[in-house]
Amino acid sequence: MDATPYQDELVSLRRELHRHPEPAWCEYYTTARIVEELEALGVDELLVGPEALATDARQAVPDEATLAEWLERARETGADRTILDRLAGGHTGAIATVEGGDGPGPTVALRVDIDGLPRAESTDDEHAPVQGGFRSDHEGYMHACGHDAHAAIGIGVARALSEATFPGRAKVIFQPAEEQIGGGPAIAESGHLDDVDALLAVHVGLDHPTGEVVAGVDGFLAVSHLEATFHGEGAHAGGRPEQGRNAVQAMATAIQNLYGIARHSDGATRINAGDVAGGSAPNVIPDRAHVAGEVRGETTALMEYTRDRADQVISSAATMHDCEVEIEHGSEAPSAESDDLPRGYVSEAAQGNDRVETVLESDSLGGSEDAAFLMQRVQDRGGVAAYVGVGTDHPGGHHTATFDVDEPSILVGVEVLADALLGMANDEIDAESAT
Amino acid sequence: MDATPYQDELVSLRRELHRHPEPAWCEYYTTARIVEELEALGVDELLVGPEALATDARQAVPDEATLAEWLERARETGADRTILDRLAGGHTGAIATVEGGDGPGPTVALRVDIDGLPRAESTDDEHAPVQGGFRSDHEGYMHACGHDAHAAIGIGVARALSEATFPGRAKVIFQPAEEQIGGGPAIAESGHLDDVDALLAVHVGLDHPTGEVVAGVDGFLAVSHLEATFHGEGAHAGGRPEQGRNAVQAMATAIQNLYGIARHSDGATRINAGDVAGGSAPNVIPDRAHVAGEVRGETTALMEYTRDRADQVISSAATMHDCEVEIEHGSEAPSAESDDLPRGYVSEAAQGNDRVETVLESDSLGGSEDAAFLMQRVQDRGGVAAYVGVGTDHPGGHHTATFDVDEPSILVGVEVLADALLGMANDEIDAESAT
Amino acid sequence: MDATPYQDELVSLRRELHRHPEPAWCEYYTTARIVEELEALGVDELLVGPEALATDARQAVPDEATLAEWLERARETGADRTILDRLAGGHTGAIATVEGGDGPGPTVALRVDIDGLPRAESTDDEHAPVQGGFRSDHEGYMHACGHDAHAAIGIGVARALSEATFPGRAKVIFQPAEEQIGGGPAIAESGHLDDVDALLAVHVGLDHPTGEVVAGVDGFLAVSHLEATFHGEGAHAGGRPEQGRNAVQAMATAIQNLYGIARHSDGATRINAGDVAGGSAPNVIPDRAHVAGEVRGETTALMEYTRDRADQVISSAATMHDCEVEIEHGSEAPSAESDDLPRGYVSEAAQGNDRVETVLESDSLGGSEDAAFLMQRVQDRGGVAAYVGVGTDHPGGHHTATFDVDEPSILVGVEVLADALLGMANDEIDAESAT
Amino acid sequence: MDATPYQDELVSLRRELHRHPEPAWCEYYTTARIVEELEALGVDELLVGPEALATDARQAVPDEATLAEWLERARETGADRTILDRLAGGHTGAIATVEGGDGPGPTVALRVDIDGLPRAESTDDEHAPVQGGFRSDHEGYMHACGHDAHAAIGIGVARALSEATFPGRAKVIFQPAEEQIGGGPAIAESGHLDDVDALLAVHVGLDHPTGEVVAGVDGFLAVSHLEATFHGEGAHAGGRPEQGRNAVQAMATAIQNLYGIARHSDGATRINAGDVAGGSAPNVIPDRAHVAGEVRGETTALMEYTRDRADQVISSAATMHDCEVEIEHGSEAPSAESDDLPRGYVSEAAQGNDRVETVLESDSLGGSEDAAFLMQRVQDRGGVAAYVGVGTDHPGGHHTATFDVDEPSILVGVEVLADALLGMANDEIDAESAT
């Protein structure tokens, strides 16, 4: 297909979303805008917010106050209030279904994610969103991983599918809360994947330039969130230092040793203490400290090795400084592999696409994704899945202040993914036997 | 004198202030209430907010947004708006002058401090403010060092002086921002101490029980604030860990080594990293971290030794992790000693007081106080000064969540301090020769 | 071939060597015994000690006193004094050449290593060398990596080659100082590899059980030694702690942060502070500390990344504690890959061997080896090389106190390696074109 | 008295001892030389080695091999073999008794210590022992705390007493193993102090210049030795890092946190990790590490606070890294105070001495001393004691490589101490009532 006619609308949508990054489960404005677009397309079925989710399976949901604050922001920004009302309480995301109109056939699906990150965006004049006037309006938050482009690609694919005729049906899933590994389980367990024969997920960038497509990404790292709260005891830092039980000292000891957990000969591991705080005032021995971090592994076993060692480090650091500590393991994502069948369709679609210069059959992600939950669900039930990389020139790395998407790659994504989905539908793939 | 008739009013005032703790330079409600009380007493001169301060000498003033937020809170709590308007912009505190009415004579003065601390108050049922229904209304802030009682003592002394006749005049100084070493210089350089012949400052507790008085505290530690901001670089913690420059790792290394700075054979030193934070999200290598802390020493030289070593630790930790760091040295307070002349008057007043069981001539503070600025100013100009300890049973240590004041000690403070001030006035002490 | 007749002699030799482990460049007794065995076989050429080495290319040679001490021990243990005299000064190792006697042909070669490790051997009754009475005589030193078996395999292969007829010639290289990455370059640059068309190197164990053979090991980690010496200043720990510059505190800070160097997304890295010491007496602030360690990487670039970060960590830790530090990068080994041609011959020999149950074409080493120097030399000059794994049940891991070799695997090694070498010789492989 | 005639002999003896520093319980050569000197003086009673000690009360005795090695060194250096035989097994030191010859009277005593330190002496040309040719012959060991001068002073005082007539008797105690807090208890519990009415102990230097005398030093820090041995598990650092349990990482974590133990508001504390080692080879995950250190406190309670915190730090660091640890608390010394009575005699003797320019009644030691054991023993039984400081210009601090004694101060020590002892004897002090 040719997505050229969609260009202006998709770029405009992407920029609008880029200006309004919302963190996990707070994608109120984002969801409302997506729903508006899907309603305008006239998709055959549209599940909004709680209808799309297994509510109880949501992970990493922020507290009520945070949710309420972002809902209010979305209202102030001008999102449709009727839609917002359906999303309240951290029920974001949507699923659109398009009937192919050409008789029975398989169910094919695309999953995109839509959340932003809690990090400040660059104010550098060289940064394209600054130049283009669409830098984040929400100071301290940013679309630093391209999910704004993913949402636009999802809308583009939904439109392409709506305009096509094919056997069976297609779904486009707009998943919330990827960055917190929060949304994957809620979609996976919603039941809406249970009839899916072939699932594609997509990510832009990943250090591939515009014009490059990876037909099936592998090498997902399993990941688990990790939170530790140290409880010590305050004391006057000048007058009675010995009466304190120093939670910040415990935390610092833990952090030093977390990064020092032994590497493993079975494969890659990762650890990060990404968000930390402690103490209350310069002249009070800190009575409390908190670390939010994560561990990863090339396999689930490697992730668990790192997580178990992390627990030991953290609890010993607390004991060392006479503190108590609560450790919570938050959301987890497994590792995943792309299947050959959908990989082949994507590869073929990419090779036949004029915007694409290079097609890689596979590449290693080296990161984690809660798309793994969705892929595993589909694969467990006999379907097939692939995680597709759509290259985009990005000046800064993922999750950095100068990350940006090269907008022409949005059309690459729409065309290649729509063609691959339609190819599978038209061939009436029988996933069960193909796996 | 007998302060029994003041009891209900002072306890009630102390509890009201305890419910509304305000941090340094944000004592809007507190100042407004103090001013109302002083106006009711009809003191001879009343300097409010900026009139009492050398504005430019204020240290550790919070940002405009914080100041505005606390001003708004004070309005909402029902403080007199006319008074609040005079305080806006972080100009809190007041000085009352009472003319003795018995001809010329020396100027004697009492200084009390009035700020609260940024720490959460205990919710334990055993905690008297919980039982009495006057626990902090400002969650996360607390009168954990007894400055609520100090303010009440100040009002009680002002009333006692107003009801007395004596040669010369007396001042009662309600100083803001002690906890941040922020207010001392602003009062010291205001000019309002320049005619003071004898200054008393007061602190309740200090591990002395109700019924014990320390006539002249010594052993103040010199102190300096310390702030360090580490700048690193974010990166995807799973995908590109090597591209980050980890500011939290630098901070943890610094904290570990700050507490490990070598003890000094010349005397006591202290260091604390009391308020720390870093990073942005669990899956991003932290690009920023911040430490607010302090160093102390039994002498200014010992404080400087510790501060210089701290600078070296912090800057090396930054270099180690390829980060930049900015180090700021904030407010400083010198050390100080109580003079024998006022110590004697306090001792005599305490020994003659039925509420007092034990009088200690001196004791070591082991902490810091920006009262040192005021004492030094008076002493430098030929006056005398003493720092008086008024014992109070306190269940938790100073700066802890269960700190509380045993209210009968408020009357001890009023009576002993008023009697000592009146004693010096009536004896027409000639401070210059007495030092 | 059938090595059964060699069995008693080789097991006996291996145990004798096991009892006399000698560290890198101190393999005096070991070399003397090997030379005696080779002389008894009547090989065609025998290069001993300095004759086999590029003397100047030796790395990690210990100091004269250590060399002299081990030479003396070898004398006391009863080694041939004439041979020892030729080895003095750390010139150990030997190369035997066997002419095939069947006309011109290629030169094939086997390399084995012969050094022990500076670690204490288990005294557990379950430990076979304890039971068998051949536990290390040199307390604190141990054959914990199977080089005793390697030497025995080398002798067995030399004997098998001596008894065979084949085109060309064969060499057996007994390389010293593998554990210190010290001997590889000295052999590689000796000129004695320059006519070698096909080189095999061998290692027992590597977590493969007896009966398993890996035809060509890959995935060598590049490695570099790292030494850091911190210079501080002593002081009386009680009387003048502030006058010290604490080298042990600097070292501890460095160690903590060395292990915390960020993992790299391009592949595996390793770091170890394996031998550390500091200070002089409990009551003196430590004025000196020393770390001997190593860094590794899946590629040379990854090793260098880790090494550069290590340098920064170490020098910043010194600065932090006001110490000086000298950093030395010792011996380095590159990474290496096994070629398919020799891999095929080994695989075929193994598959045809009754003692072998399983043949793996390849496996990842996950460690480092200075065999890489020899392999690279041969490969650079148009030859081929493979690193062969001969499985052996080993109760403890490599380098642990309970490591031991399952002796039947020695015969597996002799037979498979001899057959593979003879196969290549008989086929008159033309390495140049085969690569 | 005038010690000028003793000068050459005492300087010569001091230099001889300086050349042969011996660590705690290995003072074989030193004791033999002292005994020779005392025999030459013809003292009335001479207790040698085990006769002077409560053998079982010795603390910190090195292992047999070390003792044997130093005994052998002493033989090689030419010490009297008959005397050496009496000292074997770590029974060093001596006590000389001189009868006053003037009828009954009190028993007065002087205690000096005689051991050296395990630290290398400066090779700087400016260092007087280098210039004078009496730098340490025992590389790695040094008289860095002046005990060589103490021994010379002891001999000088013994000679002075021998030449005098006085009521009662006098003892000169040459105590071994002061640096390890090893000898004090063995002398204290030997019974030889039980008749002592007045004890003086002496130390040169302590930052006082030649010509200055401190009549009675106070402010001894209580001290306790601390040893920790971490047991982990080795593993191949490249091949199986995750299988190790890293004892060096545990040790580094412990060291970082030991120095970070909170300071105490009750007074000074100290901690030092003065002698550490771990691991075995660069490429093996360290399976063992050892720390020898000490804790001190201005009171025994403060020492114990620090020691208890240290235990918690060490055991938690072991747990953190999956290691076991054994913690041993070695020798301990209490704190002590000088009595006024002997202080007065020393002060008077010093004031009457031409070599003395300044007499300080008291000063704070800020260190520890196992003289405290002896002083306490005497004081507990109704006697009196004082610790006397004899100033000496010392270019480097105590325990540093450039420490040296200004030799004229030896005569100051002899004269002041002999005069004070004789003064007390002649006044027939009645210690019991005088205390």
XYZ file of C-alpha atoms in Angstrom, chain D residues 142-400:
259
model
C 60.937 0.371 62.428
C 61.152 2.072 65.801
C 58.560 4.637 64.701
C 57.218 5.423 68.143
C 60.381 6.042 70.170
C 60.426 2.858 72.218
C 64.154 2.627 71.453
C 64.580 5.856 73.415
C 62.265 4.543 76.141
C 64.495 1.512 76.619
C 67.530 3.782 76.852
C 65.755 5.985 79.378
C 64.903 2.866 81.404
C 68.562 1.848 81.488
C 69.575 5.390 82.439
C 67.089 5.517 85.297
C 68.187 2.064 86.522
C 71.754 3.325 86.597
C 70.783 6.520 88.429
C 68.830 4.535 91.006
C 71.729 2.122 91.440
C 74.006 4.993 92.212
C 71.600 6.553 94.726
C 70.590 5.756 98.272
C 66.928 6.003 99.305
C 64.346 4.380 101.540
C 62.461 1.408 100.108
C 63.097 0.052 96.659
C 62.640 0.935 93.006
C 61.700 -1.143 89.996
C 62.297 -0.500 86.333
C 59.933 -2.452 84.119
C 60.853 -3.088 80.487
C 57.484 -4.053 79.028
C 57.166 -5.864 75.701
C 54.389 -5.702 73.108
C 52.872 -2.312 73.811
C 51.927 -1.635 70.178
C 49.730 -4.694 70.075
C 48.220 -4.004 73.519
C 49.783 -7.310 74.264
C 52.180 -6.810 77.125
C 50.309 -4.609 79.571
C 48.048 -7.303 81.000
C 50.953 -9.758 81.264
C 52.886 -7.328 83.448
C 49.815 -6.098 85.331
C 48.828 -9.598 86.355
C 52.350 -10.835 87.070
C 52.172 -9.876 90.734
C 55.250 -7.685 90.356
C 53.159 -4.534 90.599
C 51.323 -5.561 93.702
C 53.784 -3.898 96.057
C 54.213 -0.763 93.960
C 53.102 2.410 95.689
C 53.835 4.829 92.889
C 54.213 4.055 89.209
C 55.479 6.324 86.475
C 55.214 5.480 82.793
C 56.842 7.571 80.114
C 56.458 8.462 76.462
C 58.661 10.725 74.395
C 57.317 13.119 71.811
C 53.538 13.237 71.560
C 53.969 16.453 69.598
C 55.841 18.148 72.443
C 59.268 19.568 71.522
C 62.512 18.859 73.273
C 62.611 20.790 76.540
C 58.944 20.366 77.298
C 57.640 17.958 79.945
C 54.048 16.936 80.656
C 53.843 15.957 84.308
C 50.741 13.819 83.971
C 49.072 12.855 80.721
C 45.336 12.124 80.678
C 42.784 11.386 77.971
C 43.863 7.897 77.043
C 41.539 6.357 74.502
C 40.246 2.901 75.313
C 41.117 0.592 72.456
C 40.241 -2.847 71.175
C 41.791 -4.854 68.392
C 39.493 -6.210 65.749
C 40.144 -8.973 63.257
C 37.763 -10.181 60.609
C 38.301 -13.071 58.238
C 35.894 -13.382 55.339
C 35.394 -16.778 53.741
C 33.865 -16.850 50.282
C 34.329 -19.130 47.350
C 36.727 -18.940 44.466
C 35.695 -19.248 40.847
C 37.166 -18.551 37.458
C 36.827 -14.800 37.112
C 36.340 -14.982 33.365
C 34.489 -18.231 32.978
C 32.149 -18.455 35.951
C 32.062 -15.147 37.835
C 28.594 -15.883 39.211
C 29.834 -18.992 40.980
C 32.192 -17.051 43.217
C 31.341 -15.615 46.587
C 33.597 -12.619 46.585
C 35.375 -12.118 49.893
C 37.242 -9.029 48.700
C 34.051 -7.323 47.646
C 32.647 -8.087 51.093
C 35.778 -6.677 52.691
C 35.709 -3.499 50.599
C 32.074 -2.934 51.531
C 32.945 -3.446 55.171
C 35.895 -1.051 55.065
C 33.874 1.688 53.414
C 31.215 1.399 56.079
C 33.554 0.939 59.046
C 35.041 4.352 58.469
C 31.464 5.630 58.140
C 30.267 4.543 61.582
C 28.438 7.483 63.106
C 30.398 9.779 65.359
C 29.163 9.877 68.948
C 28.054 12.912 70.895
C 29.602 11.626 74.133
C 33.148 11.989 72.846
C 35.854 10.911 70.480
C 35.850 7.574 68.696
C 38.318 6.066 66.236
C 38.334 3.203 63.806
C 41.017 1.883 61.503
C 41.364 -0.980 59.054
C 45.107 -0.960 59.260
C 46.226 -4.189 57.667
C 44.157 -5.883 55.015
C 44.600 -8.552 52.389
C 42.476 -10.756 50.223
C 42.262 -13.004 47.213
C 44.911 -15.131 45.600
C 45.316 -14.432 41.898
C 44.088 -11.837 39.413
C 41.932 -14.354 37.582
C 40.254 -16.015 40.538
C 37.238 -14.575 42.341
C 38.666 -13.963 45.829
C 37.656 -16.626 48.302
C 39.211 -15.084 51.372
C 39.962 -11.710 52.879
C 41.277 -10.498 56.165
C 41.159 -7.217 58.038
C 43.189 -6.364 61.110
C 42.118 -3.127 62.687
C 41.108 -1.424 65.860
C 38.472 0.726 67.480
C 38.988 3.356 70.140
C 36.860 5.551 72.312
C 37.336 8.381 74.779
C 35.665 6.063 77.275
C 35.337 2.314 77.322
C 31.644 2.738 76.506
C 32.497 4.744 73.401
C 34.999 2.120 72.340
C 32.352 -0.542 72.800
C 29.777 1.449 70.850
C 32.178 1.601 67.935
C 33.129 -2.039 68.269
C 29.514 -3.184 68.302
C 28.714 -1.108 65.258
C 31.826 -2.498 63.547
C 30.673 -6.045 64.204
C 27.340 -5.289 62.610
C 28.955 -3.679 59.583
C 31.322 -6.580 59.073
C 28.782 -9.342 59.480
C 26.290 -7.607 57.201
C 28.941 -7.081 54.541
C 29.678 -10.792 54.647
C 26.005 -11.692 54.346
C 25.608 -9.260 51.483
C 28.219 -11.133 49.470
C 27.201 -14.588 50.588
C 30.370 -15.024 52.614
C 30.962 -16.217 56.118
C 33.026 -14.136 58.475
C 34.797 -14.701 61.761
C 35.245 -11.664 63.934
C 37.721 -11.656 66.765
C 38.155 -8.983 69.327
C 41.743 -8.996 70.379
C 43.486 -7.220 73.174
C 41.787 -4.307 74.840
C 43.152 -1.457 76.887
C 41.029 0.661 79.205
C 41.324 4.401 79.587
C 43.297 5.885 82.480
C 43.991 9.067 84.399
C 47.158 10.343 86.051
C 47.033 10.965 89.792
C 47.890 14.332 91.265
C 50.497 13.108 93.738
C 53.026 11.674 91.277
C 52.143 14.432 88.833
C 53.339 16.905 91.451
C 56.688 15.159 91.941
C 57.303 15.010 88.204
C 56.338 18.648 87.818
C 58.727 19.659 90.591
C 61.572 17.586 89.172
C 61.007 19.067 85.741
C 60.813 22.624 86.967
C 64.132 22.176 88.722
C 65.812 20.786 85.638
C 68.006 22.971 83.464
C 67.278 21.009 80.318
C 63.546 21.711 80.699
C 62.040 24.917 79.405
C 58.357 24.302 79.787
C 56.369 22.143 82.171
C 52.745 21.322 81.435
C 50.753 19.941 84.336
C 48.629 17.866 82.037
C 47.720 17.170 78.414
C 45.427 14.886 76.516
C 46.939 11.809 74.892
C 44.324 11.243 72.222
C 45.717 7.780 71.723
C 45.756 4.529 73.637
C 48.368 2.799 75.746
C 48.433 -0.464 77.520
C 50.280 1.332 80.289
C 46.665 1.883 81.316
C 46.580 -1.741 82.505
C 49.553 -1.159 84.787
C 48.308 2.177 86.049
C 44.907 0.704 86.813
C 46.447 -2.247 88.660
C 48.491 0.035 90.861
C 45.586 2.420 91.407
C 43.170 -0.397 92.176
C 45.444 -1.548 94.959
C 45.717 1.898 96.533
C 48.833 3.123 94.762
C 49.240 6.133 92.526
C 50.359 6.469 88.934
C 51.175 9.066 86.332
C 51.948 8.936 82.647
C 54.770 11.352 81.896
C 55.371 13.025 78.533
C 58.968 13.921 77.710
C 59.040 16.239 74.706
C 61.314 15.489 71.821
C 61.579 17.210 68.460
C 60.238 14.651 66.029
C 60.308 15.431 62.307
C 57.610 12.928 61.335
C 54.513 12.003 63.324
C 54.386 8.922 65.506
C 54.068 5.750 63.418
C 55.295 7.467 60.261
